[in-house]
Coordinates of C-alpha atoms in Angstrom, one line a residue:
Chain A
X1 CA -26.7 -18.2 -33.9
X2 CA -27.6 -21.4 -32.1
X3 CA -25.6 -23.5 -34.5
X4 CA -22.3 -21.9 -33.7
X5 CA -23.1 -22.1 -30.0
X6 CA -24.0 -25.8 -30.2
X7 CA -20.7 -26.7 -31.9
X8 CA -18.7 -24.2 -29.9
X9 CA -20.0 -25.4 -26.6
X10 CA -19.3 -29.1 -27.5
X11 CA -15.7 -28.2 -28.1
X12 CA -15.4 -25.9 -25.1
X13 CA -16.9 -28.3 -22.6
X14 CA -14.9 -31.3 -23.8
X15 CA -11.7 -29.3 -23.8
X16 CA -12.4 -28.3 -20.2
X17 CA -12.9 -31.9 -19.1
X18 CA -9.7 -33.0 -20.8
X19 CA -7.9 -30.1 -19.1
X20 CA -8.8 -31.7 -15.8
X21 CA -6.4 -34.6 -16.7
X22 CA -3.3 -32.4 -16.6
X23 CA -0.9 -33.9 -14.1
X24 CA -3.0 -37.0 -13.6
X25 CA -2.4 -39.0 -16.8
X26 CA -1.3 -42.7 -16.7
X27 CA 1.9 -42.0 -18.8
X28 CA 3.7 -38.9 -19.7
X29 CA 2.9 -39.3 -23.4
X30 CA -0.8 -39.1 -22.5
X31 CA -0.1 -35.8 -20.6
X32 CA 1.0 -34.5 -23.9
X33 CA -1.7 -36.1 -26.0
X34 CA -4.7 -35.2 -23.8
X35 CA -3.5 -31.6 -23.4
X36 CA -2.9 -31.4 -27.1
X37 CA -6.5 -32.6 -27.9
X38 CA -7.9 -30.2 -25.2
X39 CA -6.0 -27.3 -26.8
X40 CA -7.2 -28.2 -30.3
X41 CA -10.8 -28.3 -29.0
X42 CA -10.4 -25.0 -27.2
X43 CA -9.1 -23.4 -30.4
X44 CA -12.2 -24.6 -32.2
X45 CA -14.4 -23.3 -29.4
X46 CA -12.9 -19.9 -29.6
X47 CA -13.4 -19.6 -33.4
X48 CA -17.0 -20.8 -33.2
X49 CA -18.0 -18.7 -30.2
X50 CA -16.5 -15.7 -31.8
X51 CA -18.9 -16.1 -34.6
X52 CA -21.7 -15.4 -32.1
X53 CA -20.2 -12.7 -29.9
X54 CA -17.4 -12.2 -27.3
X55 CA -15.9 -15.6 -26.5
X56 CA -15.3 -14.8 -22.9
X57 CA -18.7 -13.4 -22.2
X58 CA -20.2 -16.5 -23.8
X59 CA -17.9 -18.9 -21.9
X60 CA -17.9 -17.3 -18.5
X61 CA -21.2 -15.4 -18.1
X62 CA -23.8 -17.8 -19.4
X63 CA -25.6 -19.9 -16.8
X64 CA -26.0 -23.7 -17.1
X65 CA -29.4 -23.5 -18.8
X66 CA -27.9 -21.4 -21.6
X67 CA -25.2 -23.9 -22.7
X68 CA -26.0 -25.8 -25.9
X69 CA -23.5 -28.7 -25.7
X70 CA -24.5 -32.3 -25.9
X71 CA -24.6 -34.1 -22.6
X72 CA -21.9 -36.6 -23.8
X73 CA -19.1 -34.0 -23.6
X74 CA -19.9 -32.9 -20.1
X75 CA -19.7 -36.4 -18.6
X76 CA -17.1 -36.6 -15.9
X77 CA -13.7 -38.0 -16.9
X78 CA -14.1 -41.2 -14.8
X79 CA -11.2 -43.6 -15.3
X80 CA -9.0 -43.5 -18.4
X81 CA -11.4 -45.9 -20.2
X82 CA -14.4 -43.5 -19.7
X83 CA -12.4 -40.7 -21.0
X84 CA -11.3 -42.7 -24.1
X85 CA -14.9 -44.0 -24.7
X86 CA -16.2 -40.4 -24.5
X87 CA -13.5 -39.3 -26.9
X88 CA -14.1 -42.1 -29.3
X89 CA -17.9 -41.5 -29.5
X90 CA -17.4 -37.7 -29.9
X91 CA -14.4 -37.7 -32.2
X92 CA -16.0 -40.1 -34.7
X93 CA -19.1 -37.9 -34.7
X94 CA -17.1 -34.7 -35.0
X95 CA -15.0 -36.0 -37.8
X96 CA -18.0 -37.0 -39.9
X97 CA -19.7 -33.7 -39.1
X98 CA -16.7 -31.5 -40.0
X99 CA -16.0 -33.4 -43.1
X100 CA -19.5 -32.7 -44.4
X101 CA -19.3 -29.0 -43.3
X102 CA -15.9 -28.5 -44.8
X103 CA -17.2 -29.9 -48.1
X104 CA -20.2 -27.5 -48.1
X105 CA -20.2 -23.7 -48.5
X106 CA -22.0 -22.8 -45.2
X107 CA -20.8 -20.5 -42.5
X108 CA -18.7 -23.3 -40.9
X109 CA -16.9 -24.5 -43.9
X110 CA -13.6 -22.6 -43.2
X111 CA -13.5 -23.5 -39.5
X112 CA -14.5 -27.1 -40.3
X113 CA -11.7 -27.4 -42.9
X114 CA -9.1 -26.5 -40.3
X115 CA -10.6 -28.5 -37.5
X116 CA -11.2 -31.7 -39.4
X117 CA -7.4 -32.3 -39.6
X118 CA -7.2 -32.0 -35.8
X119 CA -10.2 -34.2 -35.3
X120 CA -8.8 -37.0 -37.4
X121 CA -5.9 -37.1 -35.0
X122 CA -8.2 -37.2 -32.0
X123 CA -10.2 -40.0 -33.5
X124 CA -7.1 -42.0 -34.3
X125 CA -5.8 -41.5 -30.7
X126 CA -9.2 -42.6 -29.2
X127 CA -9.4 -45.6 -31.6
X128 CA -5.8 -46.8 -30.8
X129 CA -6.6 -46.6 -27.1
X130 CA -9.9 -48.4 -27.5
X131 CA -8.0 -51.3 -29.1
X132 CA -5.3 -51.4 -26.5
X133 CA -7.7 -51.3 -23.6
X134 CA -10.4 -53.6 -25.1
X135 CA -7.8 -56.1 -26.3
X136 CA -5.3 -55.6 -23.5
X137 CA -5.7 -57.3 -20.2
X138 CA -8.8 -58.8 -18.6
X139 CA -9.0 -55.7 -16.3
X140 CA -8.7 -53.2 -19.1
X141 CA -11.2 -55.1 -21.2
X142 CA -13.7 -55.0 -18.4
X143 CA -13.2 -51.3 -17.7
X144 CA -13.4 -50.4 -21.4
X145 CA -16.6 -52.4 -21.8
X146 CA -18.1 -50.7 -18.7
X147 CA -17.2 -47.3 -20.2
X148 CA -18.6 -47.9 -23.7
X149 CA -21.8 -49.2 -22.0
X150 CA -22.2 -46.3 -19.6
X151 CA -21.8 -43.6 -22.2
X152 CA -23.8 -45.3 -24.9
X153 CA -27.1 -43.6 -23.8
X154 CA -25.6 -40.2 -24.5
X155 CA -24.8 -40.9 -28.2
X156 CA -28.3 -40.5 -29.6
X157 CA -28.2 -36.8 -29.0
X158 CA -25.3 -36.4 -31.3
X159 CA -27.6 -36.9 -34.3
X160 CA -30.4 -34.6 -33.3
X161 CA -30.5 -32.1 -36.1
X162 CA -29.2 -28.7 -35.1
X163 CA -30.9 -25.8 -36.9
X164 CA -28.4 -24.0 -39.1
X165 CA -26.0 -27.0 -39.4
X166 CA -26.5 -28.0 -42.9
X167 CA -25.5 -31.7 -43.1
X168 CA -27.1 -35.0 -43.9
X169 CA -27.8 -36.2 -40.3
X170 CA -28.9 -39.7 -41.3
X171 CA -25.7 -40.3 -43.2
X172 CA -23.8 -38.9 -40.3
X173 CA -25.5 -41.3 -38.0
X174 CA -25.1 -44.3 -40.2
X175 CA -21.4 -43.7 -40.7
X176 CA -20.9 -43.1 -37.0
X177 CA -22.6 -46.4 -36.1
X178 CA -20.6 -48.3 -38.7
X179 CA -17.2 -46.8 -37.6
X180 CA -17.8 -47.2 -33.9
X181 CA -19.1 -50.8 -34.4
X182 CA -16.0 -51.7 -36.4
X183 CA -13.6 -50.2 -33.7
X184 CA -15.4 -51.9 -30.8
X185 CA -15.5 -55.3 -32.5
X186 CA -11.8 -55.0 -33.4
X187 CA -11.2 -54.2 -29.7
X188 CA -13.0 -57.5 -28.8
X189 CA -15.8 -55.4 -27.1
X190 CA -19.5 -55.9 -27.3
X191 CA -21.4 -53.2 -29.1
X192 CA -23.8 -51.9 -26.4
X193 CA -27.5 -52.7 -27.0
X194 CA -29.2 -50.4 -24.7
X195 CA -31.2 -47.3 -25.7
X196 CA -29.2 -44.5 -27.3
X197 CA -31.5 -41.8 -26.0
X198 CA -34.1 -41.6 -23.3
X199 CA -37.0 -39.2 -22.8
X200 CA -34.6 -37.0 -20.9
X201 CA -31.3 -37.2 -22.9
X202 CA -32.8 -36.9 -26.4
X203 CA -31.8 -33.5 -27.6
X204 CA -31.7 -32.2 -24.0
X205 CA -28.3 -30.7 -24.0
X206 CA -29.0 -28.7 -27.1
X207 CA -32.0 -27.2 -25.2
X208 CA -30.0 -26.4 -22.2
X209 CA -31.0 -29.4 -20.1
X210 CA -27.8 -30.8 -18.6
X211 CA -26.7 -33.4 -16.2
X212 CA -25.9 -32.7 -12.6
X213 CA -22.1 -32.6 -12.7
X214 CA -22.2 -29.9 -15.4
X215 CA -23.3 -27.1 -13.0
X216 CA -20.3 -27.9 -10.8
X217 CA -18.0 -27.9 -13.7
X218 CA -19.0 -24.4 -14.9
X219 CA -19.0 -23.1 -11.3
X220 CA -15.3 -23.9 -11.2
X221 CA -14.7 -22.6 -14.8
X222 CA -16.5 -19.3 -14.3
X223 CA -15.7 -18.5 -10.6
X224 CA -12.7 -16.3 -11.1
X225 CA -14.0 -14.4 -14.1
X226 CA -17.3 -13.7 -12.4
X227 CA -15.5 -12.5 -9.2
X228 CA -14.0 -9.6 -11.1
X229 CA -16.8 -8.1 -13.2
X230 CA -15.5 -6.0 -16.1
X231 CA -11.9 -6.8 -15.5
X232 CA -9.6 -7.8 -18.4
X233 CA -7.1 -10.5 -18.2
Chain B
X1 CA 34.0 -36.1 -28.6
X2 CA 36.8 -36.9 -31.0
X3 CA 39.6 -37.3 -28.5
X4 CA 38.7 -40.9 -27.3
X5 CA 38.1 -43.1 -30.3
X6 CA 37.5 -46.8 -30.3
X7 CA 41.1 -47.3 -31.5
X8 CA 42.5 -45.4 -28.7
X9 CA 40.3 -47.3 -26.2
X10 CA 41.7 -50.6 -27.6
X11 CA 45.3 -49.3 -27.5
X12 CA 44.8 -48.2 -23.9
X13 CA 43.4 -51.5 -22.9
X14 CA 46.5 -53.2 -24.1
X15 CA 48.5 -51.2 -21.6
X16 CA 46.9 -52.9 -18.6
X17 CA 43.9 -51.9 -16.6
X18 CA 45.5 -49.1 -14.6
X19 CA 47.3 -47.6 -17.5
X20 CA 44.2 -47.9 -19.6
X21 CA 42.1 -46.0 -17.0
X22 CA 44.8 -43.3 -16.8
X23 CA 44.9 -42.9 -20.6
X24 CA 41.1 -42.8 -20.8
X25 CA 40.9 -40.3 -18.0
X26 CA 43.6 -38.1 -19.7
X27 CA 41.7 -38.2 -23.0
X28 CA 38.5 -37.3 -21.2
X29 CA 40.1 -34.4 -19.3
X30 CA 41.7 -33.1 -22.5
X31 CA 38.3 -33.2 -24.3
X32 CA 36.6 -31.4 -21.5
X33 CA 39.4 -28.8 -21.4
X34 CA 39.1 -28.3 -25.1
X35 CA 35.4 -27.7 -24.7
X36 CA 34.5 -30.7 -26.8
X37 CA 31.3 -32.5 -26.2
X38 CA 31.2 -35.9 -24.4
X39 CA 28.8 -38.3 -26.2
X40 CA 27.0 -41.4 -24.9
X41 CA 29.5 -43.9 -26.4
X42 CA 32.5 -42.1 -25.1
X43 CA 34.4 -43.2 -22.0
X44 CA 33.6 -41.1 -19.0
X45 CA 34.5 -41.3 -15.3
X46 CA 31.8 -43.2 -13.2
X47 CA 31.4 -40.2 -11.0
X48 CA 30.8 -37.9 -14.0
X49 CA 28.1 -40.3 -15.2
X50 CA 26.5 -40.6 -11.8
X51 CA 26.6 -36.8 -11.3
X52 CA 24.9 -36.2 -14.7
X53 CA 22.2 -38.9 -14.0
X54 CA 21.5 -37.2 -10.7
X55 CA 21.2 -33.7 -12.2
X56 CA 19.3 -34.7 -15.3
X57 CA 16.9 -36.9 -13.4
X58 CA 16.2 -34.1 -11.0
X59 CA 15.7 -31.7 -13.9
X60 CA 13.3 -34.1 -15.6
X61 CA 11.4 -34.7 -12.4
X62 CA 11.1 -31.0 -11.9
X63 CA 9.3 -30.6 -15.2
X64 CA 6.9 -33.3 -14.3
X65 CA 6.1 -32.2 -10.8
X66 CA 6.2 -28.6 -12.0
X67 CA 3.1 -29.3 -14.1
X68 CA 1.0 -29.6 -10.9
X69 CA 1.1 -26.0 -9.5
X70 CA 0.1 -24.6 -12.9
X71 CA -2.3 -27.3 -13.9
X72 CA -4.1 -26.4 -10.6
X73 CA -5.4 -23.3 -12.5
X74 CA -6.3 -24.7 -15.9
X75 CA -9.9 -25.2 -15.0
X76 CA -10.2 -21.8 -13.5
X77 CA -8.3 -19.6 -16.0
X78 CA -10.2 -16.4 -16.3
X79 CA -10.2 -16.1 -20.2
X80 CA -10.1 -18.5 -23.0
X81 CA -6.9 -17.0 -24.3
X82 CA -5.2 -17.4 -21.0
X83 CA -6.6 -20.9 -20.7
X84 CA -5.1 -21.9 -24.1
X85 CA -1.7 -20.4 -23.1
X86 CA -1.7 -22.3 -19.8
X87 CA -2.7 -25.6 -21.4
X88 CA 0.0 -25.2 -24.0
X89 CA 2.6 -24.5 -21.4
X90 CA 1.7 -27.5 -19.2
X91 CA 1.9 -29.6 -22.3
X92 CA 5.3 -28.2 -23.1
X93 CA 6.5 -29.2 -19.6
X94 CA 5.5 -32.8 -20.1
X95 CA 7.4 -32.6 -23.4
X96 CA 10.5 -31.2 -21.6
X97 CA 10.3 -34.0 -19.1
X98 CA 10.3 -36.5 -22.0
X99 CA 13.3 -34.9 -23.6
X100 CA 15.2 -34.9 -20.4
X101 CA 14.3 -38.6 -19.5
X102 CA 15.5 -39.5 -23.0
X103 CA 18.8 -37.6 -22.5
X104 CA 19.3 -39.3 -19.1
X105 CA 18.7 -42.7 -20.7
X106 CA 21.7 -42.2 -22.9
X107 CA 23.7 -42.7 -19.7
X108 CA 22.5 -46.2 -19.2
X109 CA 19.5 -45.6 -16.9
X110 CA 15.8 -46.1 -17.7
X111 CA 12.8 -43.8 -17.4
X112 CA 10.9 -46.3 -15.3
X113 CA 13.8 -46.6 -12.9
X114 CA 14.1 -42.8 -12.6
X115 CA 10.4 -42.5 -12.0
X116 CA 10.5 -45.2 -9.4
X117 CA 13.3 -43.3 -7.6
X118 CA 11.2 -40.1 -7.7
X119 CA 8.2 -41.9 -6.3
X120 CA 10.3 -43.5 -3.6
X121 CA 11.7 -40.1 -2.6
X122 CA 15.2 -41.1 -3.6
X123 CA 15.6 -38.5 -6.2
X124 CA 14.7 -34.9 -5.9
X125 CA 12.9 -32.2 -7.9
X126 CA 13.2 -28.5 -7.6
X127 CA 12.3 -27.1 -4.2
X128 CA 10.1 -24.4 -5.9
X129 CA 7.3 -26.7 -6.8
X130 CA 6.5 -27.4 -3.1
X131 CA 4.9 -24.0 -2.9
X132 CA 1.1 -23.6 -3.6
X133 CA -0.6 -21.6 -6.3
X134 CA -3.2 -19.7 -4.3
X135 CA -4.4 -17.2 -6.9
X136 CA -4.5 -16.8 -10.7
X137 CA -1.6 -14.3 -10.4
X138 CA 0.6 -17.1 -9.1
X139 CA 0.5 -18.5 -12.7
X140 CA 2.1 -15.2 -13.9
X141 CA 4.6 -15.1 -11.0
X142 CA 5.7 -18.6 -11.9
X143 CA 6.1 -17.7 -15.5
X144 CA 8.1 -14.5 -14.7
X145 CA 10.2 -15.6 -11.7
X146 CA 10.3 -19.4 -11.7
X147 CA 10.8 -19.8 -15.4
X148 CA 13.1 -16.7 -15.4
X149 CA 15.3 -18.4 -12.7
X150 CA 15.2 -21.7 -14.6
X151 CA 16.3 -20.0 -17.8
X152 CA 19.1 -18.2 -16.0
X153 CA 20.2 -21.6 -14.8
X154 CA 19.7 -23.4 -18.1
X155 CA 21.1 -21.1 -20.7
X156 CA 24.7 -21.9 -19.6
X157 CA 23.7 -25.6 -19.6
X158 CA 23.3 -25.3 -23.4
X159 CA 27.2 -25.4 -23.3
X160 CA 27.3 -28.2 -20.9
X161 CA 30.1 -30.8 -21.6
X162 CA 27.6 -33.7 -22.0
X163 CA 26.2 -33.5 -25.6
X164 CA 22.7 -34.9 -25.1
X165 CA 22.0 -32.7 -22.1
X166 CA 23.3 -29.6 -23.9
X167 CA 21.2 -30.3 -26.9
X168 CA 18.1 -30.9 -24.8
X169 CA 18.7 -27.6 -23.1
X170 CA 18.8 -25.7 -26.4
X171 CA 15.3 -26.9 -27.2
X172 CA 14.0 -26.5 -23.7
X173 CA 15.3 -22.9 -23.3
X174 CA 13.6 -21.7 -26.5
X175 CA 10.2 -22.8 -25.2
X176 CA 10.9 -21.6 -21.6
X177 CA 11.8 -18.1 -22.8
X178 CA 8.4 -18.0 -24.5
X179 CA 6.6 -19.1 -21.3
X180 CA 8.6 -16.6 -19.3
X181 CA 7.4 -13.7 -21.5
X182 CA 3.8 -14.9 -21.3
X183 CA 4.0 -15.0 -17.5
X184 CA 5.4 -11.5 -17.5
X185 CA 2.7 -10.3 -19.8
X186 CA 0.0 -12.0 -17.6
X187 CA 1.4 -10.1 -14.6
X188 CA 1.6 -6.8 -16.5
X189 CA -2.1 -7.2 -17.4
X190 CA -3.0 -7.7 -13.8
X191 CA -0.7 -4.9 -12.6
X192 CA -2.4 -2.5 -15.0
X193 CA -5.9 -3.9 -14.3
X194 CA -8.3 -3.1 -11.5
X195 CA -7.0 -2.4 -7.9
X196 CA -8.0 -5.9 -6.9
X197 CA -6.0 -7.4 -9.8
X198 CA -3.0 -5.3 -9.0
X199 CA -3.1 -6.4 -5.4
X200 CA -3.3 -10.0 -6.5
X201 CA -0.2 -9.6 -8.7
X202 CA 1.8 -7.9 -5.9
X203 CA 0.8 -10.6 -3.4
X204 CA 1.9 -13.4 -5.8
X205 CA 5.3 -11.7 -6.3
X206 CA 5.7 -11.3 -2.6
X207 CA 5.2 -15.1 -2.1
X208 CA 7.3 -16.3 -5.1
X209 CA 10.3 -14.0 -4.9
X210 CA 12.3 -15.7 -2.2
X211 CA 11.5 -19.3 -3.2
X212 CA 12.7 -18.3 -6.7
X213 CA 16.0 -17.1 -5.4
X214 CA 16.4 -20.4 -3.6
X215 CA 16.1 -22.2 -7.0
X216 CA 19.8 -21.4 -7.6
X217 CA 20.7 -23.8 -4.8
X218 CA 22.7 -23.3 -1.6
X219 CA 25.3 -20.5 -1.4
X220 CA 28.7 -21.4 -3.0
X221 CA 30.4 -22.2 0.3
X222 CA 27.7 -24.8 1.1
X223 CA 27.2 -26.4 -2.3
X224 CA 28.3 -30.0 -2.3
X225 CA 28.5 -30.7 -6.0
X226 CA 29.4 -27.3 -7.4
X227 CA 33.2 -27.5 -7.6
X228 CA 33.3 -30.8 -9.3
X229 CA 30.5 -29.9 -11.7
X230 CA 32.4 -26.8 -12.7
X231 CA 35.6 -28.7 -13.3
X232 CA 33.7 -31.1 -15.5
X233 CA 32.0 -28.2 -17.3
X234 CA 28.6 -29.5 -16.4
X235 CA 28.1 -26.2 -14.6
X236 CA 29.6 -23.0 -16.0
X237 CA 28.8 -20.5 -13.2
X238 CA 28.4 -20.8 -9.5
X239 CA 25.0 -20.7 -7.7
X240 CA 25.7 -17.3 -6.3
X241 CA 26.8 -15.9 -9.6
X242 CA 23.6 -17.0 -11.3
X243 CA 21.5 -15.8 -8.4
X244 CA 23.1 -12.4 -8.6
X245 CA 22.6 -12.3 -12.4
X246 CA 18.9 -13.1 -11.8
X247 CA 18.4 -10.4 -9.2
X248 CA 20.0 -7.8 -11.6
X249 CA 17.6 -8.9 -14.4
X250 CA 14.5 -8.8 -12.2
X251 CA 14.9 -5.4 -10.5
X252 CA 14.2 -3.3 -13.7
X253 CA 11.6 -5.8 -14.8
X254 CA 9.7 -5.4 -11.5
X255 CA 9.9 -1.6 -12.0
X256 CA 8.5 -1.9 -15.5
X257 CA 5.7 -4.1 -14.1
X258 CA 4.9 -1.5 -11.5
X259 CA 5.4 -4.1 -8.7
X260 CA 7.8 -4.2 -5.8
X261 CA 10.1 -7.0 -4.8
X262 CA 9.6 -8.0 -1.1
X263 CA 13.2 -7.2 0.0
X264 CA 13.9 -3.8 1.6
X265 CA 17.6 -4.5 1.3
X266 CA 17.7 -4.4 -2.5
X267 CA 19.7 -1.5 -3.8
X268 CA 22.1 -0.7 -6.6
X269 CA 25.7 -1.1 -5.5
X270 CA 27.7 1.4 -7.6
X271 CA 31.0 -0.2 -6.6
X272 CA 30.2 -3.7 -7.6
X273 CA 28.0 -2.7 -10.5
X274 CA 25.4 -5.1 -9.1
X275 CA 22.4 -5.1 -6.8
X276 CA 22.9 -5.9 -3.1
X277 CA 20.0 -7.9 -1.7
X278 CA 18.8 -9.3 1.6
X279 CA 19.7 -12.6 3.3
X280 CA 17.9 -15.8 2.1
X281 CA 16.2 -17.9 4.8
X282 CA 18.3 -21.0 4.3
X283 CA 16.4 -22.8 7.1
X284 CA 13.3 -22.7 5.1
X285 CA 15.2 -24.0 2.1
X286 CA 16.5 -26.9 4.1
X287 CA 13.1 -27.7 5.5
X288 CA 11.5 -27.7 2.0
X289 CA 14.3 -30.0 0.7
X290 CA 13.7 -32.3 3.7
X291 CA 10.1 -32.7 2.7
X292 CA 8.6 -30.2 5.0
X293 CA 7.5 -27.5 2.6
X294 CA 3.9 -26.6 2.1
X295 CA 3.1 -29.0 -0.7
X296 CA 5.8 -31.8 -0.6
X297 CA 3.3 -34.4 0.5
X298 CA 0.6 -33.3 -1.9
X299 CA 2.9 -33.1 -5.0
X300 CA 4.6 -36.5 -4.5
X301 CA 1.3 -38.0 -3.5
X302 CA -0.5 -36.8 -6.7
X303 CA 2.4 -38.1 -8.8
X304 CA 2.4 -41.5 -7.1
X305 CA -1.4 -41.7 -7.4
X306 CA -1.3 -40.9 -11.1
X307 CA 1.3 -43.6 -11.6
X308 CA -0.5 -46.2 -9.5
X309 CA -3.9 -45.5 -10.9
X310 CA -2.5 -45.6 -14.4
X311 CA -0.8 -49.0 -13.9
X312 CA -3.7 -50.9 -15.5
X313 CA -3.5 -48.7 -18.6
X314 CA 0.2 -49.3 -19.0
X315 CA -0.3 -53.0 -18.5
X316 CA -3.0 -53.0 -21.1
X317 CA -0.8 -51.2 -23.6
X318 CA 2.0 -53.7 -23.0
X319 CA -0.3 -56.7 -23.3
X320 CA -1.8 -55.4 -26.5
X321 CA 1.6 -54.7 -28.0
X322 CA 2.8 -58.2 -27.1
X323 CA -0.3 -59.7 -28.8
X324 CA 0.0 -57.6 -31.9
X325 CA 3.7 -57.0 -32.5
X326 CA 4.9 -58.3 -35.8
X327 CA 8.2 -60.2 -35.4
X328 CA 10.8 -60.2 -38.3
X329 CA 9.5 -63.5 -39.8
X330 CA 6.2 -61.8 -40.3
X331 CA 4.2 -63.7 -37.7
X332 CA 2.4 -62.0 -34.8
X333 CA 3.7 -63.1 -31.5
X334 CA 1.1 -65.0 -29.5

């Protein structure tokens, strides 16, 4: 079931990246918030991967080329602005996607109905921080602009139809663009104008073509599990 | 605390400064003796206030620094279930830090001020968090032993004379007990697992046992603050009493885990009805407190770095709030 893997891997990988923030956040409230979002996403990943097989085998024993997540979620945390931009792009997408799935009667309706409540909170968190950083100080404005620009080219992939995910992809895309544009403009930021996909990034993550930092990320994630074949934890 | 009301305060003030202080002190002493709670607006001796700020700040700092050794394993947790448990735990710790800073703020200090003191090395955090987490089993040993010791210390604090602290402890202890059981269960899985996992668990217990015993502080005859804290009912039991209680709880738990404690002198003392145990290396304890433990530099360094690197984010939030705060007349401040 490629569809569950695609959605599950998105959540798993982004959760992992957010987990890297623990102990490094700019304020204590963000320690709580980022861990909270990471935990929600991990919960979604576990439900989705379990539809396919054993969650741990899937998370810990697949190699880089077998992961089906979009490249956006594997992007390194960067500074807080990069993390927020990544979260904004992804949460707005995930909210639209899960709303459609929850309204349908497909295999993901139940999971999506639970997850969409969490994702609405993630989107709100990312939106509030985009406003604060964009419309905060000169420095934060500059950093936030850099972040939204840098990650823009990974957003096209979000709307590459995934086989088995029964949603209106065009509607999803249009709503995403409208929501993100509104938030960025309210945050006094310029909506990036560069390409939203290149020959390389278009649909690549879904086919197991990832960016360089991803291999290192899963090496860290899988190392202990792989060192003890067959052990239970 | 009902004993010192505003009326009594006013009456006492009329009796002249010295008489007033004596009357307030007497009312405070009577409230503490009657096991009443002291609340933020009540009169309290300056030294009581200072002692509470010191202890609560140290407690809050420990929650925050204590996130680091465990967060060290989030990205390497060996199963998704364990990863979720660990993330939830580290999140709880940040929450405990927030409760405790709030409780400390009722005494007239501020979170920023307390954090500045932590970063400047002028306030401490628990010595235990200066030890490294070298294997996955350390996460279990921290849950079982470190959280276990913390709970032994903190349960009596739920009856501490200062209300906000006591109430914070009630909430913290509920969550800590949960973490402690999860840590124990993690070690149990390792102990019953493959030989390599069992060895990993034993090695972690060997490294964390003595530092956990040090969490109760110096022995009673060398503890600077103990006597006064007990008179004020901030503390209810001495360091050595709590340490003994902890050892007595851990010995059967270690047996149930199928692991040994690294102390050849532990044995049941029929006469005392308690376990005897070996001597603690107080030199090591003093060195860690002085900043010479294995991770002191690293822990404080990471905390300072997170704070410094986050400064632009906090400045942005403040600038945004100033631009968009609606003042009572309905106009946004410019």
